[in-house]
């Protein structure tokens, strides 16, 4: 009886491991699914932009990675409380992004974050930006990523 229980336990653990592997594989795939986040409109340099809002740690971590074409917005805004010297990278990012560093509603800097993964989409290798890390010039309370 004890042998049967331990064998069932091993089968259940192995099954859960396989299920977890499939879930992780699915999460890591490139997708064009709509982002189901709250949106806001902000005005930058006299032009209105619709942006998805990344408030939670998971939303901030995911950002616009694994998105081949953004639909329903011009980009994403990330809020930081307290303000911090935010750092962004382009791992698994298939869109060229303009980073707009902001504090107290004012632009304090701009940067460009090229797509990292273009070669994986069947585009010529010379269009691949490679892995790039960009940091805010100083502490910011929000960062806007605009698709370019």
PDB file of C-alpha atoms in Angstrom:
ATOM      1  CA  UNK A   1       0.000   0.000   0.000  1.00  0.00           C
ATOM      2  CA  UNK A   2       2.819   2.431   0.884  1.00  0.00           C
ATOM      3  CA  UNK A   3       4.552   1.611  -2.414  1.00  0.00           C
ATOM      4  CA  UNK A   4       1.339   2.450  -4.353  1.00  0.00           C
ATOM      5  CA  UNK A   5       0.923   5.810  -2.573  1.00  0.00           C
ATOM      6  CA  UNK A   6       4.517   6.860  -3.326  1.00  0.00           C
ATOM      7  CA  UNK A   7       4.139   5.819  -6.968  1.00  0.00           C
ATOM      8  CA  UNK A   8       0.944   7.900  -7.292  1.00  0.00           C
ATOM      9  CA  UNK A   9       2.737  10.829  -5.655  1.00  0.00           C
ATOM     10  CA  UNK A  10       5.600  10.570  -8.180  1.00  0.00           C
ATOM     11  CA  UNK A  11       3.168  10.434 -11.111  1.00  0.00           C
ATOM     12  CA  UNK A  12       1.259  13.476  -9.803  1.00  0.00           C
ATOM     13  CA  UNK A  13       4.466  15.482  -9.307  1.00  0.00           C
ATOM     14  CA  UNK A  14       5.700  14.550 -12.788  1.00  0.00           C
ATOM     15  CA  UNK A  15       2.338  15.509 -14.285  1.00  0.00           C
ATOM     16  CA  UNK A  16       2.369  18.864 -12.512  1.00  0.00           C
ATOM     17  CA  UNK A  17       5.921  19.467 -13.770  1.00  0.00           C
ATOM     18  CA  UNK A  18       4.868  18.799 -17.370  1.00  0.00           C
ATOM     19  CA  UNK A  19       1.818  21.070 -16.963  1.00  0.00           C
ATOM     20  CA  UNK A  20       3.985  23.839 -15.497  1.00  0.00           C
ATOM     21  CA  UNK A  21       6.387  23.473 -18.437  1.00  0.00           C
ATOM     22  CA  UNK A  22       3.568  23.895 -20.952  1.00  0.00           C
ATOM     23  CA  UNK A  23       2.262  26.950 -19.097  1.00  0.00           C
ATOM     24  CA  UNK A  24       5.724  28.565 -19.072  1.00  0.00           C
ATOM     25  CA  UNK A  25       6.181  27.761 -22.755  1.00  0.00           C
ATOM     26  CA  UNK A  26       2.848  29.389 -23.585  1.00  0.00           C
ATOM     27  CA  UNK A  27       3.581  32.491 -21.490  1.00  0.00           C
ATOM     28  CA  UNK A  28       6.967  32.959 -23.180  1.00  0.00           C
ATOM     29  CA  UNK A  29       5.603  32.839 -26.727  1.00  0.00           C
ATOM     30  CA  UNK A  30       5.289  35.923 -28.897  1.00  0.00           C
ATOM     31  CA  UNK A  31       1.723  37.125 -29.167  1.00  0.00           C
ATOM     32  CA  UNK A  32      -0.363  39.930 -30.532  1.00  0.00           C
ATOM     33  CA  UNK A  33      -3.136  39.504 -28.011  1.00  0.00           C
ATOM     34  CA  UNK A  34      -4.748  42.703 -26.804  1.00  0.00           C
ATOM     35  CA  UNK A  35      -3.345  44.068 -23.589  1.00  0.00           C
ATOM     36  CA  UNK A  36      -6.081  44.200 -20.965  1.00  0.00           C
ATOM     37  CA  UNK A  37      -4.800  47.126 -18.950  1.00  0.00           C
ATOM     38  CA  UNK A  38      -6.325  50.438 -18.011  1.00  0.00           C
ATOM     39  CA  UNK A  39      -5.558  53.251 -20.459  1.00  0.00           C
ATOM     40  CA  UNK A  40      -4.879  56.927 -20.058  1.00  0.00           C
ATOM     41  CA  UNK A  41      -4.330  59.823 -22.433  1.00  0.00           C
ATOM     42  CA  UNK A  42      -1.452  62.207 -21.887  1.00  0.00           C
ATOM     43  CA  UNK A  43      -0.266  65.211 -23.837  1.00  0.00           C
ATOM     44  CA  UNK A  44       3.401  65.330 -24.772  1.00  0.00           C
ATOM     45  CA  UNK A  45       4.757  68.251 -26.773  1.00  0.00           C
ATOM     46  CA  UNK A  46       1.242  69.281 -27.847  1.00  0.00           C
ATOM     47  CA  UNK A  47       0.145  65.833 -29.041  1.00  0.00           C
ATOM     48  CA  UNK A  48      -2.237  63.451 -27.245  1.00  0.00           C
ATOM     49  CA  UNK A  49      -1.141  59.835 -26.788  1.00  0.00           C
ATOM     50  CA  UNK A  50      -3.216  56.901 -25.554  1.00  0.00           C
ATOM     51  CA  UNK A  51      -1.152  54.712 -23.258  1.00  0.00           C
ATOM     52  CA  UNK A  52      -1.644  51.450 -21.415  1.00  0.00           C
ATOM     53  CA  UNK A  53      -0.861  51.848 -17.702  1.00  0.00           C
ATOM     54  CA  UNK A  54       1.674  49.523 -16.061  1.00  0.00           C
ATOM     55  CA  UNK A  55       1.064  49.849 -12.315  1.00  0.00           C
ATOM     56  CA  UNK A  56       1.863  46.437 -10.846  1.00  0.00           C
ATOM     57  CA  UNK A  57       5.274  44.813 -10.687  1.00  0.00           C
ATOM     58  CA  UNK A  58       4.122  42.145 -13.156  1.00  0.00           C
ATOM     59  CA  UNK A  59       2.809  44.749 -15.635  1.00  0.00           C
ATOM     60  CA  UNK A  60       6.085  46.666 -15.349  1.00  0.00           C
ATOM     61  CA  UNK A  61       8.151  43.513 -15.800  1.00  0.00           C
ATOM     62  CA  UNK A  62       6.158  42.440 -18.875  1.00  0.00           C
ATOM     63  CA  UNK A  63       5.901  45.933 -20.396  1.00  0.00           C
ATOM     64  CA  UNK A  64       5.681  45.728 -24.175  1.00  0.00           C
ATOM     65  CA  UNK A  65       7.855  42.643 -24.531  1.00  0.00           C
ATOM     66  CA  UNK A  66       6.628  39.827 -26.774  1.00  0.00           C
ATOM     67  CA  UNK A  67       4.339  42.233 -28.669  1.00  0.00           C
ATOM     68  CA  UNK A  68       4.832  42.377 -32.439  1.00  0.00           C
ATOM     69  CA  UNK A  69       2.169  45.012 -33.102  1.00  0.00           C
ATOM     70  CA  UNK A  70       0.558  47.232 -30.483  1.00  0.00           C
ATOM     71  CA  UNK A  71      -3.161  47.761 -30.969  1.00  0.00           C
ATOM     72  CA  UNK A  72      -5.400  50.189 -29.105  1.00  0.00           C
ATOM     73  CA  UNK A  73      -2.673  52.476 -27.795  1.00  0.00           C
ATOM     74  CA  UNK A  74       0.453  54.405 -28.745  1.00  0.00           C
ATOM     75  CA  UNK A  75       2.552  52.892 -25.981  1.00  0.00           C
ATOM     76  CA  UNK A  76       2.696  52.348 -22.239  1.00  0.00           C
ATOM     77  CA  UNK A  77       3.287  54.447 -19.138  1.00  0.00           C
ATOM     78  CA  UNK A  78       5.033  53.137 -16.027  1.00  0.00           C
ATOM     79  CA  UNK A  79       4.514  54.813 -12.633  1.00  0.00           C
ATOM     80  CA  UNK A  80       7.095  54.660  -9.844  1.00  0.00           C
ATOM     81  CA  UNK A  81       6.329  55.560  -6.224  1.00  0.00           C
ATOM     82  CA  UNK A  82       8.708  56.511  -4.786  1.00  0.00           C
ATOM     83  CA  UNK A  83      10.620  58.032  -7.705  1.00  0.00           C
ATOM     84  CA  UNK A  84      13.636  56.009  -8.796  1.00  0.00           C
ATOM     85  CA  UNK A  85      16.399  55.848 -11.368  1.00  0.00           C
ATOM     86  CA  UNK A  86      14.437  53.468 -13.586  1.00  0.00           C
ATOM     87  CA  UNK A  87      16.178  51.080 -15.969  1.00  0.00           C
ATOM     88  CA  UNK A  88      14.628  49.524 -19.083  1.00  0.00           C
ATOM     89  CA  UNK A  89      15.930  46.890 -21.474  1.00  0.00           C
ATOM     90  CA  UNK A  90      14.747  45.460 -24.763  1.00  0.00           C
ATOM     91  CA  UNK A  91      14.869  41.705 -24.106  1.00  0.00           C
ATOM     92  CA  UNK A  92      12.157  40.059 -26.245  1.00  0.00           C
ATOM     93  CA  UNK A  93      11.002  43.489 -27.421  1.00  0.00           C
ATOM     94  CA  UNK A  94       9.959  43.479 -31.070  1.00  0.00           C
ATOM     95  CA  UNK A  95       9.059  47.184 -31.289  1.00  0.00           C
ATOM     96  CA  UNK A  96      11.335  50.198 -31.498  1.00  0.00           C
ATOM     97  CA  UNK A  97      10.506  52.390 -28.503  1.00  0.00           C
ATOM     98  CA  UNK A  98      11.077  55.993 -27.540  1.00  0.00           C
ATOM     99  CA  UNK A  99      11.609  56.303 -23.790  1.00  0.00           C
ATOM    100  CA  UNK A 100      10.397  59.515 -22.196  1.00  0.00           C
ATOM    101  CA  UNK A 101      11.668  60.011 -18.651  1.00  0.00           C
ATOM    102  CA  UNK A 102       9.302  62.158 -16.537  1.00  0.00           C
ATOM    103  CA  UNK A 103       9.119  63.700 -13.073  1.00  0.00           C
ATOM    104  CA  UNK A 104       6.176  65.683 -11.700  1.00  0.00           C
ATOM    105  CA  UNK A 105       4.489  65.623 -15.118  1.00  0.00           C
ATOM    106  CA  UNK A 106       7.461  67.189 -16.917  1.00  0.00           C
ATOM    107  CA  UNK A 107       9.819  65.566 -19.416  1.00  0.00           C
ATOM    108  CA  UNK A 108      13.337  65.285 -17.946  1.00  0.00           C
ATOM    109  CA  UNK A 109      14.907  63.194 -20.699  1.00  0.00           C
ATOM    110  CA  UNK A 110      14.393  61.073 -23.808  1.00  0.00           C
ATOM    111  CA  UNK A 111      16.055  57.970 -25.116  1.00  0.00           C
ATOM    112  CA  UNK A 112      15.659  55.370 -27.861  1.00  0.00           C
ATOM    113  CA  UNK A 113      15.320  51.651 -27.158  1.00  0.00           C
ATOM    114  CA  UNK A 114      15.657  49.585 -30.358  1.00  0.00           C
ATOM    115  CA  UNK A 115      13.846  46.303 -30.889  1.00  0.00           C
ATOM    116  CA  UNK A 116      15.975  43.404 -29.696  1.00  0.00           C
ATOM    117  CA  UNK A 117      14.234  40.528 -31.391  1.00  0.00           C
ATOM    118  CA  UNK A 118      13.691  41.548 -34.999  1.00  0.00           C
ATOM    119  CA  UNK A 119      15.808  38.743 -36.476  1.00  0.00           C
ATOM    120  CA  UNK A 120      13.522  36.196 -34.797  1.00  0.00           C
ATOM    121  CA  UNK A 121      10.590  37.592 -36.771  1.00  0.00           C
ATOM    122  CA  UNK A 122      12.171  36.698 -40.109  1.00  0.00           C
ATOM    123  CA  UNK A 123      13.489  40.188 -40.773  1.00  0.00           C
ATOM    124  CA  UNK A 124      17.070  40.703 -41.962  1.00  0.00           C
ATOM    125  CA  UNK A 125      19.691  40.230 -39.249  1.00  0.00           C
ATOM    126  CA  UNK A 126      21.044  43.762 -39.786  1.00  0.00           C
ATOM    127  CA  UNK A 127      17.762  45.089 -38.316  1.00  0.00           C
ATOM    128  CA  UNK A 128      18.420  43.362 -34.993  1.00  0.00           C
ATOM    129  CA  UNK A 129      19.253  45.902 -32.317  1.00  0.00           C
ATOM    130  CA  UNK A 130      20.820  43.456 -29.864  1.00  0.00           C
ATOM    131  CA  UNK A 131      20.345  43.634 -26.114  1.00  0.00           C
ATOM    132  CA  UNK A 132      20.336  47.253 -24.910  1.00  0.00           C
ATOM    133  CA  UNK A 133      19.866  48.689 -21.406  1.00  0.00           C
ATOM    134  CA  UNK A 134      18.820  52.315 -20.833  1.00  0.00           C
ATOM    135  CA  UNK A 135      18.671  54.135 -17.483  1.00  0.00           C
ATOM    136  CA  UNK A 136      16.905  57.337 -16.544  1.00  0.00           C
ATOM    137  CA  UNK A 137      19.240  60.343 -16.227  1.00  0.00           C
ATOM    138  CA  UNK A 138      18.071  60.704 -12.583  1.00  0.00           C
ATOM    139  CA  UNK A 139      15.122  59.685 -10.428  1.00  0.00           C
ATOM    140  CA  UNK A 140      11.787  59.709 -12.265  1.00  0.00           C
ATOM    141  CA  UNK A 141       8.209  59.026 -11.193  1.00  0.00           C
ATOM    142  CA  UNK A 142       6.985  57.887 -14.609  1.00  0.00           C
ATOM    143  CA  UNK A 143       8.343  56.597 -17.894  1.00  0.00           C
ATOM    144  CA  UNK A 144       6.511  56.574 -21.222  1.00  0.00           C
ATOM    145  CA  UNK A 145       7.312  54.044 -23.936  1.00  0.00           C
ATOM    146  CA  UNK A 146       6.080  55.218 -27.328  1.00  0.00           C
ATOM    147  CA  UNK A 147       6.118  52.808 -30.272  1.00  0.00           C
ATOM    148  CA  UNK A 148       8.263  54.212 -33.095  1.00  0.00           C
TER     149      UNK A 148
END
